[in-house]
Short mmCIF file of C-alpha atoms in Angstrom, two decimals:
data_model
loop_
_atom_site.label_atom_id
_atom_site.label_comp_id
_atom_site.label_asym_id
_atom_site.label_seq_id
_atom_site.Cartn_x
_atom_site.Cartn_y
_atom_site.Cartn_z
CA UNK D 1 -4.12 -13.35 40.49
CA UNK D 2 -5.27 -14.04 36.90
CA UNK D 3 -2.06 -14.85 34.66
CA UNK D 4 -4.16 -14.91 31.58
CA UNK D 5 -5.16 -11.66 29.69
CA UNK D 6 -6.19 -11.92 26.12
CA UNK D 7 -7.03 -9.42 23.34
CA UNK D 8 -10.24 -9.99 21.47
CA UNK D 9 -11.43 -8.43 18.18
CA UNK D 10 -15.35 -8.54 17.29
CA UNK D 11 -17.01 -7.33 14.33
CA UNK D 12 -20.27 -5.72 14.59
CA UNK D 13 -22.79 -5.77 11.47
CA UNK D 14 -26.36 -4.63 11.08
CA UNK D 15 -26.20 -2.50 14.34
CA UNK D 16 -28.43 0.73 14.24
CA UNK D 17 -25.74 2.81 16.00
CA UNK D 18 -25.54 6.24 14.58
CA UNK D 19 -21.89 5.80 13.82
CA UNK D 20 -22.56 2.75 11.75
CA UNK D 21 -25.30 4.33 9.87
CA UNK D 22 -23.28 7.41 9.14
CA UNK D 23 -20.29 5.41 7.73
CA UNK D 24 -22.90 3.35 5.58
CA UNK D 25 -23.78 6.88 4.04
CA UNK D 26 -20.34 8.53 3.92
CA UNK D 27 -17.07 6.90 2.97
CA UNK D 28 -15.04 7.57 5.95
CA UNK D 29 -13.31 5.83 8.85
CA UNK D 30 -14.40 6.70 12.37
CA UNK D 31 -12.05 5.91 15.29
CA UNK D 32 -14.16 5.80 18.64
CA UNK D 33 -13.23 5.62 22.41
CA UNK D 34 -15.21 3.16 24.46
CA UNK D 35 -18.86 4.44 24.59
CA UNK D 36 -19.93 5.36 28.16
CA UNK D 37 -23.48 4.17 29.23
CA UNK D 38 -25.62 6.48 31.53
CA UNK D 39 -28.12 5.54 33.94
CA UNK D 40 -30.76 6.87 31.77
CA UNK D 41 -29.56 4.30 28.78
CA UNK D 42 -28.27 7.13 26.62
CA UNK D 43 -24.53 6.86 25.72
CA UNK D 44 -21.90 9.38 25.40
CA UNK D 45 -19.80 9.02 22.46
CA UNK D 46 -16.39 10.52 21.78
CA UNK D 47 -14.80 9.74 18.29
CA UNK D 48 -12.53 11.25 15.53
CA UNK D 49 -12.37 11.04 11.72
CA UNK D 50 -10.74 12.80 8.84
CA UNK D 51 -12.27 16.30 7.95
CA UNK D 52 -15.41 15.88 6.27
CA UNK D 53 -18.44 18.19 6.09
CA UNK D 54 -20.67 15.42 5.05
CA UNK D 55 -20.20 13.37 7.94
CA UNK D 56 -20.83 16.27 10.24
CA UNK D 57 -24.14 17.04 8.43
CA UNK D 58 -25.24 13.37 8.54
CA UNK D 59 -24.49 13.11 12.21
CA UNK D 60 -26.14 16.42 13.03
CA UNK D 61 -29.35 15.34 11.15
CA UNK D 62 -29.75 12.00 12.91
CA UNK D 63 -32.52 11.96 15.57
CA UNK D 64 -30.65 9.62 17.77
CA UNK D 65 -27.67 12.14 18.08
CA UNK D 66 -27.98 15.03 20.53
CA UNK D 67 -25.49 17.94 21.90
CA UNK D 68 -23.15 17.18 18.92
CA UNK D 69 -19.96 19.15 19.09
CA UNK D 70 -17.14 19.15 16.54
CA UNK D 71 -13.59 20.22 17.22
CA UNK D 72 -12.04 20.88 13.66
CA UNK D 73 -8.55 20.08 13.49
CA UNK D 74 -6.27 20.33 10.41
CA UNK D 75 -5.85 16.49 9.90
CA UNK D 76 -8.75 15.18 11.86
CA UNK D 77 -12.07 16.32 13.44
CA UNK D 78 -12.86 15.38 16.94
CA UNK D 79 -16.78 14.69 17.90
CA UNK D 80 -18.32 14.54 21.18
CA UNK D 81 -22.20 13.83 21.42
CA UNK D 82 -24.96 12.00 23.16
CA UNK D 83 -26.63 9.04 21.48
CA UNK D 84 -30.21 7.87 22.32
CA UNK D 85 -29.46 4.49 20.97
CA UNK D 86 -28.40 1.69 23.10
CA UNK D 87 -25.15 0.22 22.12
CA UNK D 88 -24.64 -3.60 21.65
CA UNK D 89 -21.23 -3.17 23.01
CA UNK D 90 -22.35 -3.00 26.57
CA UNK D 91 -23.72 -6.52 26.51
CA UNK D 92 -20.13 -7.61 26.15
CA UNK D 93 -18.96 -5.00 28.75
CA UNK D 94 -21.53 -6.31 31.17
CA UNK D 95 -19.82 -9.83 31.06
CA UNK D 96 -16.13 -8.79 31.30
CA UNK D 97 -14.85 -7.20 28.02
CA UNK D 98 -12.77 -4.06 28.44
CA UNK D 99 -13.17 -2.15 25.26
CA UNK D 100 -10.04 -0.36 24.23
CA UNK D 101 -10.82 0.74 20.62
CA UNK D 102 -13.51 0.71 18.07
CA UNK D 103 -13.37 1.59 14.37
CA UNK D 104 -16.44 2.16 12.36
CA UNK D 105 -16.50 1.74 8.54
CA UNK D 106 -18.74 0.86 5.85
CA UNK D 107 -21.89 0.37 8.03
CA UNK D 108 -20.10 -1.69 10.57
CA UNK D 109 -17.62 -1.73 13.35
CA UNK D 110 -14.59 -3.44 14.63
CA UNK D 111 -13.81 -3.36 18.28
CA UNK D 112 -10.66 -4.56 20.29
CA UNK D 113 -10.53 -4.98 23.83
CA UNK D 114 -9.17 -7.10 26.74
CA UNK D 115 -10.49 -10.24 28.44
CA UNK D 116 -9.04 -11.15 31.82
CA UNK D 117 -8.96 -15.12 32.05
CA UNK D 118 -10.53 -17.76 29.93
CA UNK D 119 -13.56 -18.07 32.18
CA UNK D 120 -14.41 -14.59 31.16
CA UNK D 121 -13.50 -15.28 27.49
CA UNK D 122 -16.05 -17.84 27.52
CA UNK D 123 -18.76 -15.79 28.98
CA UNK D 124 -17.82 -12.82 26.53
CA UNK D 125 -17.99 -15.38 23.51
CA UNK D 126 -21.30 -16.79 24.58
CA UNK D 127 -22.86 -13.35 24.99
CA UNK D 128 -21.66 -12.35 21.51
CA UNK D 129 -22.94 -15.67 20.06
CA UNK D 130 -26.42 -14.51 21.54
CA UNK D 131 -26.23 -11.11 20.10
CA UNK D 132 -27.28 -10.83 16.58
CA UNK D 133 -24.57 -8.93 14.34
CA UNK D 134 -21.60 -9.67 16.67
CA UNK D 135 -18.68 -12.01 15.39
CA UNK D 136 -15.60 -12.94 16.98
CA UNK D 137 -12.68 -12.08 14.65
CA UNK D 138 -9.53 -13.30 16.59
CA UNK D 139 -8.02 -13.88 20.04
CA UNK D 140 -4.52 -13.57 21.17
CA UNK D 141 -2.56 -13.06 24.24
CA UNK D 142 -1.93 -9.55 25.63
CA UNK D 143 1.60 -8.46 24.85
CA UNK D 144 4.22 -7.99 27.62
CA UNK D 145 3.65 -4.92 29.85
CA UNK D 146 6.96 -3.50 28.70
CA UNK D 147 5.70 -3.67 25.09
CA UNK D 148 2.34 -2.06 26.19
CA UNK D 149 4.23 0.85 27.94
CA UNK D 150 6.54 1.19 24.78
CA UNK D 151 3.53 1.45 22.46
CA UNK D 152 1.92 4.04 24.69
CA UNK D 153 5.24 6.08 24.74
CA UNK D 154 5.18 6.27 20.92
CA UNK D 155 1.46 7.49 21.09
CA UNK D 156 0.25 4.09 19.50
CA UNK D 157 -3.18 2.43 20.10
CA UNK D 158 -3.18 -1.36 20.81
CA UNK D 159 -4.49 -1.98 17.13
CA UNK D 160 -1.87 0.23 15.59
CA UNK D 161 0.84 -1.42 17.54
CA UNK D 162 -0.32 -4.81 16.67
CA UNK D 163 -0.73 -3.89 12.84
CA UNK D 164 2.82 -2.66 12.85
CA UNK D 165 4.17 -5.76 14.57
CA UNK D 166 2.45 -8.30 12.20
CA UNK D 167 3.54 -6.27 9.25
CA UNK D 168 7.02 -6.21 10.33
CA UNK D 169 6.99 -10.09 10.97
CA UNK D 170 5.46 -10.88 7.67
CA UNK D 171 8.14 -8.79 5.82
CA UNK D 172 5.96 -5.76 4.62
CA UNK D 173 8.60 -3.22 5.18
CA UNK D 174 11.30 -5.14 3.51
CA UNK D 175 12.66 -4.05 0.13
CA UNK D 176 11.13 -5.39 -1.92
CA UNK D 177 7.99 -6.25 0.11
CA UNK D 178 7.67 -9.82 1.09
CA UNK D 179 3.86 -9.52 1.39
CA UNK D 180 1.09 -7.27 0.12
CA UNK D 181 -1.04 -4.84 2.32
CA UNK D 182 -3.93 -7.23 1.64
CA UNK D 183 -1.93 -10.32 2.74
CA UNK D 184 -1.21 -8.46 6.20
CA UNK D 185 -4.93 -7.24 6.42
CA UNK D 186 -6.09 -10.97 5.99
CA UNK D 187 -3.51 -11.97 8.76
CA UNK D 188 -5.02 -9.30 11.01
CA UNK D 189 -8.57 -10.20 10.25
CA UNK D 190 -9.31 -6.55 9.05
CA UNK D 191 -9.94 -5.09 5.57
CA UNK D 192 -7.04 -3.62 3.46
CA UNK D 193 -8.44 -0.23 3.85
CA UNK D 194 -8.60 -0.53 7.68
CA UNK D 195 -4.94 -1.72 7.75
CA UNK D 196 -3.61 1.00 5.54
CA UNK D 197 -5.30 3.38 7.70
CA UNK D 198 -3.99 1.93 10.84
CA UNK D 199 -0.39 1.94 9.32
CA UNK D 200 -0.89 5.60 8.27
CA UNK D 201 -1.97 6.80 11.67
CA UNK D 202 0.75 4.69 13.41
CA UNK D 203 3.38 6.02 11.14
CA UNK D 204 2.02 9.88 11.81
CA UNK D 205 2.08 8.97 15.57
CA UNK D 206 5.76 7.71 15.42
CA UNK D 207 6.86 10.72 13.23
CA UNK D 208 5.33 13.06 15.88
CA UNK D 209 6.96 11.37 18.70
CA UNK D 210 10.43 11.46 17.04
CA UNK D 211 10.35 14.81 15.07
CA UNK D 212 7.76 16.64 17.18
CA UNK D 213 4.21 17.85 16.43
CA UNK D 214 3.63 19.81 13.29
CA UNK D 215 6.38 18.22 11.51
#
Protein backbone atom coordinates (compact mmCIF):
# COMPACT_ATOMS: atom_id res chain seq x y z
CA UNK A 1 0.00 0.00 0.00
CA UNK A 2 1.27 3.50 -0.89
CA UNK A 3 1.28 5.89 2.06
CA UNK A 4 2.06 9.10 0.18
CA UNK A 5 -0.76 10.88 -1.65
CA UNK A 6 0.00 14.37 -2.84
CA UNK A 7 -2.01 17.21 -4.32
CA UNK A 8 -0.38 18.98 -7.25
CA UNK A 9 -1.45 22.17 -8.99
CA UNK A 10 -0.37 23.03 -12.53
CA UNK A 11 -0.83 26.14 -14.65
CA UNK A 12 -1.41 25.77 -18.39
CA UNK A 13 -0.62 28.68 -20.72
CA UNK A 14 -0.63 28.85 -24.50
CA UNK A 15 -2.94 25.88 -24.99
CA UNK A 16 -5.37 26.05 -27.91
CA UNK A 17 -8.15 24.50 -25.83
CA UNK A 18 -11.53 26.10 -26.72
CA UNK A 19 -12.18 26.95 -23.07
CA UNK A 20 -8.84 28.73 -22.76
CA UNK A 21 -9.47 30.65 -25.99
CA UNK A 22 -12.96 31.59 -24.83
CA UNK A 23 -11.70 33.09 -21.56
CA UNK A 24 -9.12 35.07 -23.54
CA UNK A 25 -12.05 36.75 -25.31
CA UNK A 26 -14.57 36.92 -22.48
CA UNK A 27 -13.75 38.07 -18.92
CA UNK A 28 -15.22 35.06 -17.14
CA UNK A 29 -14.07 32.18 -14.93
CA UNK A 30 -14.91 28.65 -16.07
CA UNK A 31 -14.90 25.72 -13.61
CA UNK A 32 -14.53 22.41 -15.42
CA UNK A 33 -14.66 18.74 -14.53
CA UNK A 34 -11.87 16.47 -15.69
CA UNK A 35 -12.10 16.15 -19.51
CA UNK A 36 -13.05 12.71 -20.78
CA UNK A 37 -11.00 11.45 -23.74
CA UNK A 38 -12.79 9.29 -26.32
CA UNK A 39 -11.13 6.58 -28.41
CA UNK A 40 -11.42 8.80 -31.49
CA UNK A 41 -9.34 11.53 -29.81
CA UNK A 42 -12.26 13.87 -29.20
CA UNK A 43 -12.87 15.15 -25.67
CA UNK A 44 -16.11 15.39 -23.70
CA UNK A 45 -16.29 18.58 -21.64
CA UNK A 46 -18.51 19.42 -18.68
CA UNK A 47 -18.11 22.87 -17.12
CA UNK A 48 -19.91 25.83 -15.57
CA UNK A 49 -19.59 29.61 -15.47
CA UNK A 50 -21.58 32.64 -14.31
CA UNK A 51 -24.44 33.53 -16.69
CA UNK A 52 -22.90 35.11 -19.79
CA UNK A 53 -24.48 35.26 -23.25
CA UNK A 54 -21.19 36.28 -24.85
CA UNK A 55 -19.42 33.15 -23.55
CA UNK A 56 -22.16 30.91 -24.93
CA UNK A 57 -21.92 32.64 -28.32
CA UNK A 58 -18.11 32.39 -28.45
CA UNK A 59 -18.20 28.68 -27.62
CA UNK A 60 -21.01 28.00 -30.07
CA UNK A 61 -19.05 29.68 -32.88
CA UNK A 62 -15.81 27.76 -32.16
CA UNK A 63 -15.19 25.21 -34.97
CA UNK A 64 -13.63 22.80 -32.44
CA UNK A 65 -16.82 22.67 -30.34
CA UNK A 66 -19.68 20.33 -31.29
CA UNK A 67 -23.01 19.42 -29.70
CA UNK A 68 -22.93 22.34 -27.26
CA UNK A 69 -25.73 22.22 -24.69
CA UNK A 70 -26.30 24.94 -22.10
CA UNK A 71 -28.41 24.58 -18.96
CA UNK A 72 -29.24 28.09 -17.73
CA UNK A 73 -29.51 28.46 -13.96
CA UNK A 74 -30.02 31.60 -11.95
CA UNK A 75 -26.46 31.81 -10.60
CA UNK A 76 -24.55 29.64 -13.08
CA UNK A 77 -24.86 28.10 -16.50
CA UNK A 78 -23.77 24.51 -17.04
CA UNK A 79 -22.25 23.49 -20.37
CA UNK A 80 -21.75 20.08 -21.99
CA UNK A 81 -20.11 19.58 -25.35
CA UNK A 82 -17.62 17.66 -27.44
CA UNK A 83 -14.27 19.24 -28.27
CA UNK A 84 -12.24 18.18 -31.31
CA UNK A 85 -9.11 19.71 -29.76
CA UNK A 86 -6.81 17.22 -27.93
CA UNK A 87 -6.30 18.28 -24.33
CA UNK A 88 -2.74 18.51 -22.98
CA UNK A 89 -4.09 17.40 -19.60
CA UNK A 90 -4.23 13.82 -20.82
CA UNK A 91 -0.44 13.74 -21.15
CA UNK A 92 -0.31 14.06 -17.37
CA UNK A 93 -3.23 11.68 -16.86
CA UNK A 94 -1.39 9.03 -18.88
CA UNK A 95 1.47 9.06 -16.36
CA UNK A 96 -0.69 9.00 -13.23
CA UNK A 97 -2.12 12.49 -12.57
CA UNK A 98 -5.69 12.26 -11.21
CA UNK A 99 -7.46 15.46 -12.26
CA UNK A 100 -9.92 16.74 -9.66
CA UNK A 101 -10.65 20.28 -10.84
CA UNK A 102 -9.80 22.71 -13.61
CA UNK A 103 -10.34 26.45 -13.77
CA UNK A 104 -10.00 28.54 -16.92
CA UNK A 105 -9.46 32.29 -16.83
CA UNK A 106 -7.69 34.91 -18.89
CA UNK A 107 -6.66 32.49 -21.62
CA UNK A 108 -5.11 29.87 -19.33
CA UNK A 109 -6.03 27.15 -16.89
CA UNK A 110 -5.16 26.02 -13.39
CA UNK A 111 -5.70 22.34 -12.65
CA UNK A 112 -5.53 20.50 -9.36
CA UNK A 113 -5.34 16.78 -8.76
CA UNK A 114 -3.83 13.91 -6.82
CA UNK A 115 -0.59 11.99 -7.35
CA UNK A 116 -0.14 8.67 -5.55
CA UNK A 117 3.49 8.30 -4.47
CA UNK A 118 6.66 10.27 -5.16
CA UNK A 119 7.70 7.97 -8.03
CA UNK A 120 4.50 8.86 -9.88
CA UNK A 121 5.04 12.53 -9.02
CA UNK A 122 8.47 12.43 -10.63
CA UNK A 123 6.96 10.96 -13.79
CA UNK A 124 4.22 13.58 -13.84
CA UNK A 125 6.72 16.41 -13.34
CA UNK A 126 9.02 15.06 -16.08
CA UNK A 127 6.06 14.91 -18.48
CA UNK A 128 4.97 18.42 -17.50
CA UNK A 129 8.50 19.67 -18.14
CA UNK A 130 8.41 18.18 -21.63
CA UNK A 131 5.00 19.68 -22.42
CA UNK A 132 5.04 23.27 -23.62
CA UNK A 133 2.89 25.57 -21.53
CA UNK A 134 2.53 23.42 -18.37
CA UNK A 135 4.20 24.58 -15.15
CA UNK A 136 4.00 23.12 -11.66
CA UNK A 137 2.60 25.67 -9.18
CA UNK A 138 2.72 23.79 -5.90
CA UNK A 139 2.66 20.34 -4.27
CA UNK A 140 1.36 19.52 -0.80
CA UNK A 141 0.25 16.38 1.10
CA UNK A 142 -3.35 15.33 0.69
CA UNK A 143 -5.31 16.17 3.81
CA UNK A 144 -6.67 13.38 6.00
CA UNK A 145 -9.60 11.28 4.87
CA UNK A 146 -11.75 12.76 7.61
CA UNK A 147 -11.08 16.29 6.36
CA UNK A 148 -11.82 15.21 2.79
CA UNK A 149 -15.16 13.69 3.82
CA UNK A 150 -15.96 16.84 5.78
CA UNK A 151 -15.26 19.03 2.75
CA UNK A 152 -17.52 16.89 0.61
CA UNK A 153 -20.24 16.99 3.27
CA UNK A 154 -20.25 20.78 3.04
CA UNK A 155 -20.29 20.66 -0.77
CA UNK A 156 -16.76 22.06 -1.17
CA UNK A 157 -14.29 21.18 -3.90
CA UNK A 158 -10.70 20.44 -2.87
CA UNK A 159 -9.41 23.85 -4.10
CA UNK A 160 -12.22 25.64 -2.22
CA UNK A 161 -11.49 23.76 1.00
CA UNK A 162 -7.76 24.45 0.67
CA UNK A 163 -8.41 28.15 0.05
CA UNK A 164 -10.59 28.39 3.15
CA UNK A 165 -8.01 26.56 5.26
CA UNK A 166 -5.11 28.75 4.14
CA UNK A 167 -7.16 31.94 4.51
CA UNK A 168 -8.17 30.93 8.03
CA UNK A 169 -4.62 29.98 9.06
CA UNK A 170 -3.26 33.29 7.73
CA UNK A 171 -5.87 35.34 9.61
CA UNK A 172 -7.91 36.52 6.62
CA UNK A 173 -11.17 36.12 8.56
CA UNK A 174 -9.97 37.97 11.65
CA UNK A 175 -11.33 41.43 12.50
CA UNK A 176 -9.45 43.37 11.36
CA UNK A 177 -7.94 41.13 8.69
CA UNK A 178 -4.36 40.04 9.38
CA UNK A 179 -3.64 39.63 5.65
CA UNK A 180 -5.09 40.82 2.37
CA UNK A 181 -6.76 38.71 -0.31
CA UNK A 182 -3.71 39.26 -2.52
CA UNK A 183 -1.41 37.82 0.17
CA UNK A 184 -3.57 34.72 0.57
CA UNK A 185 -3.68 34.31 -3.20
CA UNK A 186 0.12 34.51 -3.35
CA UNK A 187 0.38 31.78 -0.71
CA UNK A 188 -1.99 29.59 -2.73
CA UNK A 189 -0.12 30.33 -5.94
CA UNK A 190 -3.19 31.72 -7.74
CA UNK A 191 -4.46 35.14 -8.74
CA UNK A 192 -6.40 37.39 -6.36
CA UNK A 193 -9.42 37.09 -8.66
CA UNK A 194 -9.26 33.29 -8.58
CA UNK A 195 -8.97 33.26 -4.78
CA UNK A 196 -11.95 35.59 -4.30
CA UNK A 197 -13.99 33.49 -6.73
CA UNK A 198 -13.10 30.29 -4.84
CA UNK A 199 -14.00 32.03 -1.58
CA UNK A 200 -17.33 33.23 -2.95
CA UNK A 201 -18.27 29.78 -4.22
CA UNK A 202 -17.13 28.13 -0.98
CA UNK A 203 -19.19 30.54 1.11
CA UNK A 204 -22.20 29.92 -1.14
CA UNK A 205 -21.83 26.13 -0.68
CA UNK A 206 -21.50 26.50 3.09
CA UNK A 207 -24.57 28.73 3.31
CA UNK A 208 -26.57 26.32 1.15
CA UNK A 209 -25.54 23.42 3.39
CA UNK A 210 -26.47 25.27 6.57
CA UNK A 211 -29.56 27.17 5.52
CA UNK A 212 -30.78 25.10 2.58
CA UNK A 213 -30.88 25.73 -1.16
CA UNK A 214 -32.35 28.95 -2.41
CA UNK A 215 -31.60 30.93 0.74
